[in-house]
């Protein structure tokens, strides 16, 4: 069974280290660093923790059979949805967990969302491919970080996850 729970921000100090481990395990091969695990963890926590104190930022937790399977970190601003992180543990990647997380998430978004934006590592072709499949396009930008920026129509993305399911009657 897959469950989704919005992170209670008063519990962030317990959850953020767990979320970092998922993030770290997914990105260590794509973006190796000379910094130690502890150093990277400290930097991530020092950036993410205060960011979560801001009202629009939220985290949706994904559980599969009572195990934390992943998370979606995001914020909304007017008609914009910015997906900051969507991470699933490796054993839940390429399973229905991603689809179910997105489908649930679409159901809780404010109706006025019309644009979705996200970033991906330049060499994370799987993430880029998923975003392009959802109708997102590259946005030119300059950054010191090895990231690409994508943007798309929320309606197109919603349509991918809200198709009727047909069964044999």
PDB file of C-alpha atoms in Angstrom:
ATOM      1  CA  UNK A   1       0.000   0.000   0.000  1.00  0.00           C
ATOM      2  CA  UNK A   2       1.251   3.482  -0.906  1.00  0.00           C
ATOM      3  CA  UNK A   3       0.512   6.438   1.395  1.00  0.00           C
ATOM      4  CA  UNK A   4       1.236  10.149   1.118  1.00  0.00           C
ATOM      5  CA  UNK A   5       1.593  12.486   4.072  1.00  0.00           C
ATOM      6  CA  UNK A   6       2.469  16.155   4.126  1.00  0.00           C
ATOM      7  CA  UNK A   7       5.467  16.707   6.378  1.00  0.00           C
ATOM      8  CA  UNK A   8       4.533  18.444   9.593  1.00  0.00           C
ATOM      9  CA  UNK A   9       7.202  21.150   9.650  1.00  0.00           C
ATOM     10  CA  UNK A  10       7.484  20.911  13.433  1.00  0.00           C
ATOM     11  CA  UNK A  11       8.968  17.430  12.824  1.00  0.00           C
ATOM     12  CA  UNK A  12      11.441  18.510  10.136  1.00  0.00           C
ATOM     13  CA  UNK A  13      14.514  17.937  12.303  1.00  0.00           C
ATOM     14  CA  UNK A  14      13.621  14.229  12.495  1.00  0.00           C
ATOM     15  CA  UNK A  15      12.828  13.858   8.796  1.00  0.00           C
ATOM     16  CA  UNK A  16      15.386  16.019   6.997  1.00  0.00           C
ATOM     17  CA  UNK A  17      18.322  13.661   7.704  1.00  0.00           C
ATOM     18  CA  UNK A  18      16.269  10.789   6.236  1.00  0.00           C
ATOM     19  CA  UNK A  19      15.394  12.877   3.179  1.00  0.00           C
ATOM     20  CA  UNK A  20      19.026  13.846   2.724  1.00  0.00           C
ATOM     21  CA  UNK A  21      20.042  10.187   2.651  1.00  0.00           C
ATOM     22  CA  UNK A  22      17.566   9.499  -0.169  1.00  0.00           C
ATOM     23  CA  UNK A  23      18.804  12.588  -2.047  1.00  0.00           C
ATOM     24  CA  UNK A  24      22.456  11.681  -1.460  1.00  0.00           C
ATOM     25  CA  UNK A  25      22.093   8.057  -2.565  1.00  0.00           C
ATOM     26  CA  UNK A  26      20.357   9.166  -5.761  1.00  0.00           C
ATOM     27  CA  UNK A  27      22.816  11.900  -6.696  1.00  0.00           C
ATOM     28  CA  UNK A  28      26.230  10.670  -5.521  1.00  0.00           C
ATOM     29  CA  UNK A  29      26.926   8.928  -8.846  1.00  0.00           C
ATOM     30  CA  UNK A  30      25.500  11.771 -10.941  1.00  0.00           C
ATOM     31  CA  UNK A  31      27.245  14.574  -9.068  1.00  0.00           C
ATOM     32  CA  UNK A  32      30.242  13.208  -7.186  1.00  0.00           C
ATOM     33  CA  UNK A  33      31.800  15.591  -4.728  1.00  0.00           C
ATOM     34  CA  UNK A  34      35.170  15.805  -3.063  1.00  0.00           C
ATOM     35  CA  UNK A  35      33.372  16.876   0.118  1.00  0.00           C
ATOM     36  CA  UNK A  36      32.680  14.270   2.764  1.00  0.00           C
ATOM     37  CA  UNK A  37      29.229  12.842   3.351  1.00  0.00           C
ATOM     38  CA  UNK A  38      29.026  14.756   6.657  1.00  0.00           C
ATOM     39  CA  UNK A  39      30.000  18.022   4.988  1.00  0.00           C
ATOM     40  CA  UNK A  40      27.435  17.577   2.187  1.00  0.00           C
ATOM     41  CA  UNK A  41      24.784  16.593   4.725  1.00  0.00           C
ATOM     42  CA  UNK A  42      25.501  19.644   6.849  1.00  0.00           C
ATOM     43  CA  UNK A  43      25.314  21.986   3.852  1.00  0.00           C
ATOM     44  CA  UNK A  44      22.057  20.446   2.610  1.00  0.00           C
ATOM     45  CA  UNK A  45      20.421  20.589   6.036  1.00  0.00           C
ATOM     46  CA  UNK A  46      21.561  24.197   6.574  1.00  0.00           C
ATOM     47  CA  UNK A  47      19.950  25.212   3.256  1.00  0.00           C
ATOM     48  CA  UNK A  48      16.775  23.126   3.344  1.00  0.00           C
ATOM     49  CA  UNK A  49      15.807  23.549   6.995  1.00  0.00           C
ATOM     50  CA  UNK A  50      15.416  27.359   6.921  1.00  0.00           C
ATOM     51  CA  UNK A  51      13.815  27.182   3.467  1.00  0.00           C
ATOM     52  CA  UNK A  52      11.084  24.957   4.909  1.00  0.00           C
ATOM     53  CA  UNK A  53      10.305  27.634   7.479  1.00  0.00           C
ATOM     54  CA  UNK A  54       8.915  29.760   4.655  1.00  0.00           C
ATOM     55  CA  UNK A  55       5.172  29.353   4.270  1.00  0.00           C
ATOM     56  CA  UNK A  56       4.844  28.223   0.655  1.00  0.00           C
ATOM     57  CA  UNK A  57       7.427  25.439   0.921  1.00  0.00           C
ATOM     58  CA  UNK A  58       6.101  21.971   1.622  1.00  0.00           C
ATOM     59  CA  UNK A  59       7.215  18.347   1.550  1.00  0.00           C
ATOM     60  CA  UNK A  60       5.013  15.421   0.559  1.00  0.00           C
ATOM     61  CA  UNK A  61       6.294  12.143   2.019  1.00  0.00           C
ATOM     62  CA  UNK A  62       5.720   8.875   0.166  1.00  0.00           C
ATOM     63  CA  UNK A  63       5.456   5.620   2.110  1.00  0.00           C
ATOM     64  CA  UNK A  64       5.327   2.127   0.624  1.00  0.00           C
ATOM     65  CA  UNK A  65       4.314  -0.565   3.094  1.00  0.00           C
ATOM     66  CA  UNK A  66       5.222   1.728   6.025  1.00  0.00           C
ATOM     67  CA  UNK A  67       8.714   2.442   4.626  1.00  0.00           C
ATOM     68  CA  UNK A  68       9.690   5.983   3.671  1.00  0.00           C
ATOM     69  CA  UNK A  69      10.058   5.545  -0.085  1.00  0.00           C
ATOM     70  CA  UNK A  70      10.657   9.125  -1.128  1.00  0.00           C
ATOM     71  CA  UNK A  71       9.578  12.716  -1.032  1.00  0.00           C
ATOM     72  CA  UNK A  72       8.481  15.676  -3.099  1.00  0.00           C
ATOM     73  CA  UNK A  73       9.679  19.123  -1.991  1.00  0.00           C
ATOM     74  CA  UNK A  74       7.876  22.038  -3.604  1.00  0.00           C
ATOM     75  CA  UNK A  75       6.305  25.439  -3.321  1.00  0.00           C
ATOM     76  CA  UNK A  76       3.530  27.284  -5.080  1.00  0.00           C
ATOM     77  CA  UNK A  77       3.388  30.965  -5.904  1.00  0.00           C
ATOM     78  CA  UNK A  78       0.230  32.124  -7.624  1.00  0.00           C
ATOM     79  CA  UNK A  79      -0.076  30.072 -10.816  1.00  0.00           C
ATOM     80  CA  UNK A  80       3.413  28.523 -10.473  1.00  0.00           C
ATOM     81  CA  UNK A  81       4.393  25.168  -9.029  1.00  0.00           C
ATOM     82  CA  UNK A  82       8.136  24.824  -8.430  1.00  0.00           C
ATOM     83  CA  UNK A  83       9.228  21.236  -7.845  1.00  0.00           C
ATOM     84  CA  UNK A  84      12.452  21.541  -5.889  1.00  0.00           C
ATOM     85  CA  UNK A  85      13.125  17.850  -5.308  1.00  0.00           C
ATOM     86  CA  UNK A  86      11.379  14.638  -6.227  1.00  0.00           C
ATOM     87  CA  UNK A  87      13.365  11.713  -4.905  1.00  0.00           C
ATOM     88  CA  UNK A  88      12.519   8.030  -4.562  1.00  0.00           C
ATOM     89  CA  UNK A  89      14.778   5.398  -3.044  1.00  0.00           C
ATOM     90  CA  UNK A  90      16.374   3.320  -5.789  1.00  0.00           C
ATOM     91  CA  UNK A  91      14.275   0.243  -5.002  1.00  0.00           C
ATOM     92  CA  UNK A  92      11.095   2.271  -5.630  1.00  0.00           C
ATOM     93  CA  UNK A  93      12.290   3.858  -8.856  1.00  0.00           C
ATOM     94  CA  UNK A  94      10.711   2.520 -12.045  1.00  0.00           C
ATOM     95  CA  UNK A  95       7.743   1.274 -10.034  1.00  0.00           C
ATOM     96  CA  UNK A  96       4.207   2.646  -9.687  1.00  0.00           C
ATOM     97  CA  UNK A  97       5.380   4.769  -6.736  1.00  0.00           C
ATOM     98  CA  UNK A  98       6.315   7.708  -9.003  1.00  0.00           C
ATOM     99  CA  UNK A  99       3.007   7.565 -10.859  1.00  0.00           C
ATOM    100  CA  UNK A 100       0.999   7.283  -7.644  1.00  0.00           C
ATOM    101  CA  UNK A 101       2.916  10.133  -5.991  1.00  0.00           C
ATOM    102  CA  UNK A 102       2.310  12.426  -8.963  1.00  0.00           C
ATOM    103  CA  UNK A 103      -1.342  11.432  -9.242  1.00  0.00           C
ATOM    104  CA  UNK A 104      -1.941  12.085  -5.535  1.00  0.00           C
ATOM    105  CA  UNK A 105       0.012  15.338  -5.654  1.00  0.00           C
ATOM    106  CA  UNK A 106      -2.022  16.684  -8.570  1.00  0.00           C
ATOM    107  CA  UNK A 107      -5.151  16.070  -6.524  1.00  0.00           C
ATOM    108  CA  UNK A 108      -3.979  18.329  -3.675  1.00  0.00           C
ATOM    109  CA  UNK A 109      -2.588  21.195  -5.752  1.00  0.00           C
ATOM    110  CA  UNK A 110      -4.442  24.511  -5.879  1.00  0.00           C
ATOM    111  CA  UNK A 111      -6.601  24.744  -8.999  1.00  0.00           C
ATOM    112  CA  UNK A 112      -4.954  27.962 -10.176  1.00  0.00           C
ATOM    113  CA  UNK A 113      -1.626  26.231 -10.909  1.00  0.00           C
ATOM    114  CA  UNK A 114      -0.969  26.625 -14.639  1.00  0.00           C
ATOM    115  CA  UNK A 115       2.812  26.338 -14.895  1.00  0.00           C
ATOM    116  CA  UNK A 116       5.229  23.736 -13.526  1.00  0.00           C
ATOM    117  CA  UNK A 117       8.964  24.320 -13.253  1.00  0.00           C
ATOM    118  CA  UNK A 118      11.781  22.087 -12.079  1.00  0.00           C
ATOM    119  CA  UNK A 119      15.529  21.669 -12.279  1.00  0.00           C
ATOM    120  CA  UNK A 120      17.545  18.542 -12.970  1.00  0.00           C
ATOM    121  CA  UNK A 121      21.222  17.740 -12.974  1.00  0.00           C
ATOM    122  CA  UNK A 122      22.654  18.205 -16.485  1.00  0.00           C
ATOM    123  CA  UNK A 123      23.677  14.554 -16.618  1.00  0.00           C
ATOM    124  CA  UNK A 124      20.454  13.153 -15.120  1.00  0.00           C
ATOM    125  CA  UNK A 125      18.949  12.141 -18.438  1.00  0.00           C
ATOM    126  CA  UNK A 126      16.280   9.975 -16.776  1.00  0.00           C
ATOM    127  CA  UNK A 127      14.786  12.960 -14.925  1.00  0.00           C
ATOM    128  CA  UNK A 128      15.050  15.157 -17.995  1.00  0.00           C
ATOM    129  CA  UNK A 129      13.381  12.466 -20.103  1.00  0.00           C
ATOM    130  CA  UNK A 130      10.470  12.144 -17.672  1.00  0.00           C
ATOM    131  CA  UNK A 131       9.978  15.905 -17.622  1.00  0.00           C
ATOM    132  CA  UNK A 132      10.083  16.093 -21.417  1.00  0.00           C
ATOM    133  CA  UNK A 133       7.591  13.213 -21.636  1.00  0.00           C
ATOM    134  CA  UNK A 134       5.309  15.294 -19.411  1.00  0.00           C
ATOM    135  CA  UNK A 135       5.555  18.153 -21.910  1.00  0.00           C
ATOM    136  CA  UNK A 136       8.148  20.280 -20.152  1.00  0.00           C
ATOM    137  CA  UNK A 137      10.690  22.195 -22.212  1.00  0.00           C
ATOM    138  CA  UNK A 138      14.160  23.496 -21.480  1.00  0.00           C
ATOM    139  CA  UNK A 139      14.424  27.117 -20.330  1.00  0.00           C
ATOM    140  CA  UNK A 140      17.682  28.874 -21.110  1.00  0.00           C
ATOM    141  CA  UNK A 141      19.460  30.002 -17.944  1.00  0.00           C
ATOM    142  CA  UNK A 142      22.926  30.584 -16.631  1.00  0.00           C
ATOM    143  CA  UNK A 143      23.939  28.948 -13.423  1.00  0.00           C
ATOM    144  CA  UNK A 144      27.130  28.065 -11.641  1.00  0.00           C
ATOM    145  CA  UNK A 145      25.476  24.754 -10.770  1.00  0.00           C
ATOM    146  CA  UNK A 146      25.353  21.839 -13.242  1.00  0.00           C
ATOM    147  CA  UNK A 147      21.577  22.112 -13.649  1.00  0.00           C
ATOM    148  CA  UNK A 148      19.047  22.397 -16.452  1.00  0.00           C
ATOM    149  CA  UNK A 149      15.771  24.285 -15.989  1.00  0.00           C
ATOM    150  CA  UNK A 150      12.502  22.978 -17.438  1.00  0.00           C
ATOM    151  CA  UNK A 151       9.006  24.459 -17.603  1.00  0.00           C
ATOM    152  CA  UNK A 152       5.668  23.127 -18.775  1.00  0.00           C
ATOM    153  CA  UNK A 153       1.930  23.430 -18.736  1.00  0.00           C
ATOM    154  CA  UNK A 154       0.251  22.081 -15.623  1.00  0.00           C
ATOM    155  CA  UNK A 155      -2.769  21.087 -17.729  1.00  0.00           C
ATOM    156  CA  UNK A 156      -0.631  18.873 -19.978  1.00  0.00           C
ATOM    157  CA  UNK A 157       0.976  17.242 -16.961  1.00  0.00           C
ATOM    158  CA  UNK A 158      -2.379  16.749 -15.219  1.00  0.00           C
ATOM    159  CA  UNK A 159      -3.704  15.087 -18.374  1.00  0.00           C
ATOM    160  CA  UNK A 160      -0.889  12.492 -18.219  1.00  0.00           C
ATOM    161  CA  UNK A 161      -1.887  11.470 -14.696  1.00  0.00           C
ATOM    162  CA  UNK A 162      -5.642  11.882 -14.853  1.00  0.00           C
ATOM    163  CA  UNK A 163      -6.463   9.591 -17.731  1.00  0.00           C
ATOM    164  CA  UNK A 164      -9.379   7.254 -17.077  1.00  0.00           C
ATOM    165  CA  UNK A 165      -8.446   3.690 -16.271  1.00  0.00           C
ATOM    166  CA  UNK A 166     -10.335   1.127 -18.334  1.00  0.00           C
ATOM    167  CA  UNK A 167     -10.978  -2.337 -17.019  1.00  0.00           C
ATOM    168  CA  UNK A 168     -12.443  -5.398 -18.640  1.00  0.00           C
ATOM    169  CA  UNK A 169     -16.098  -5.493 -17.698  1.00  0.00           C
TER     170      UNK A 169
END
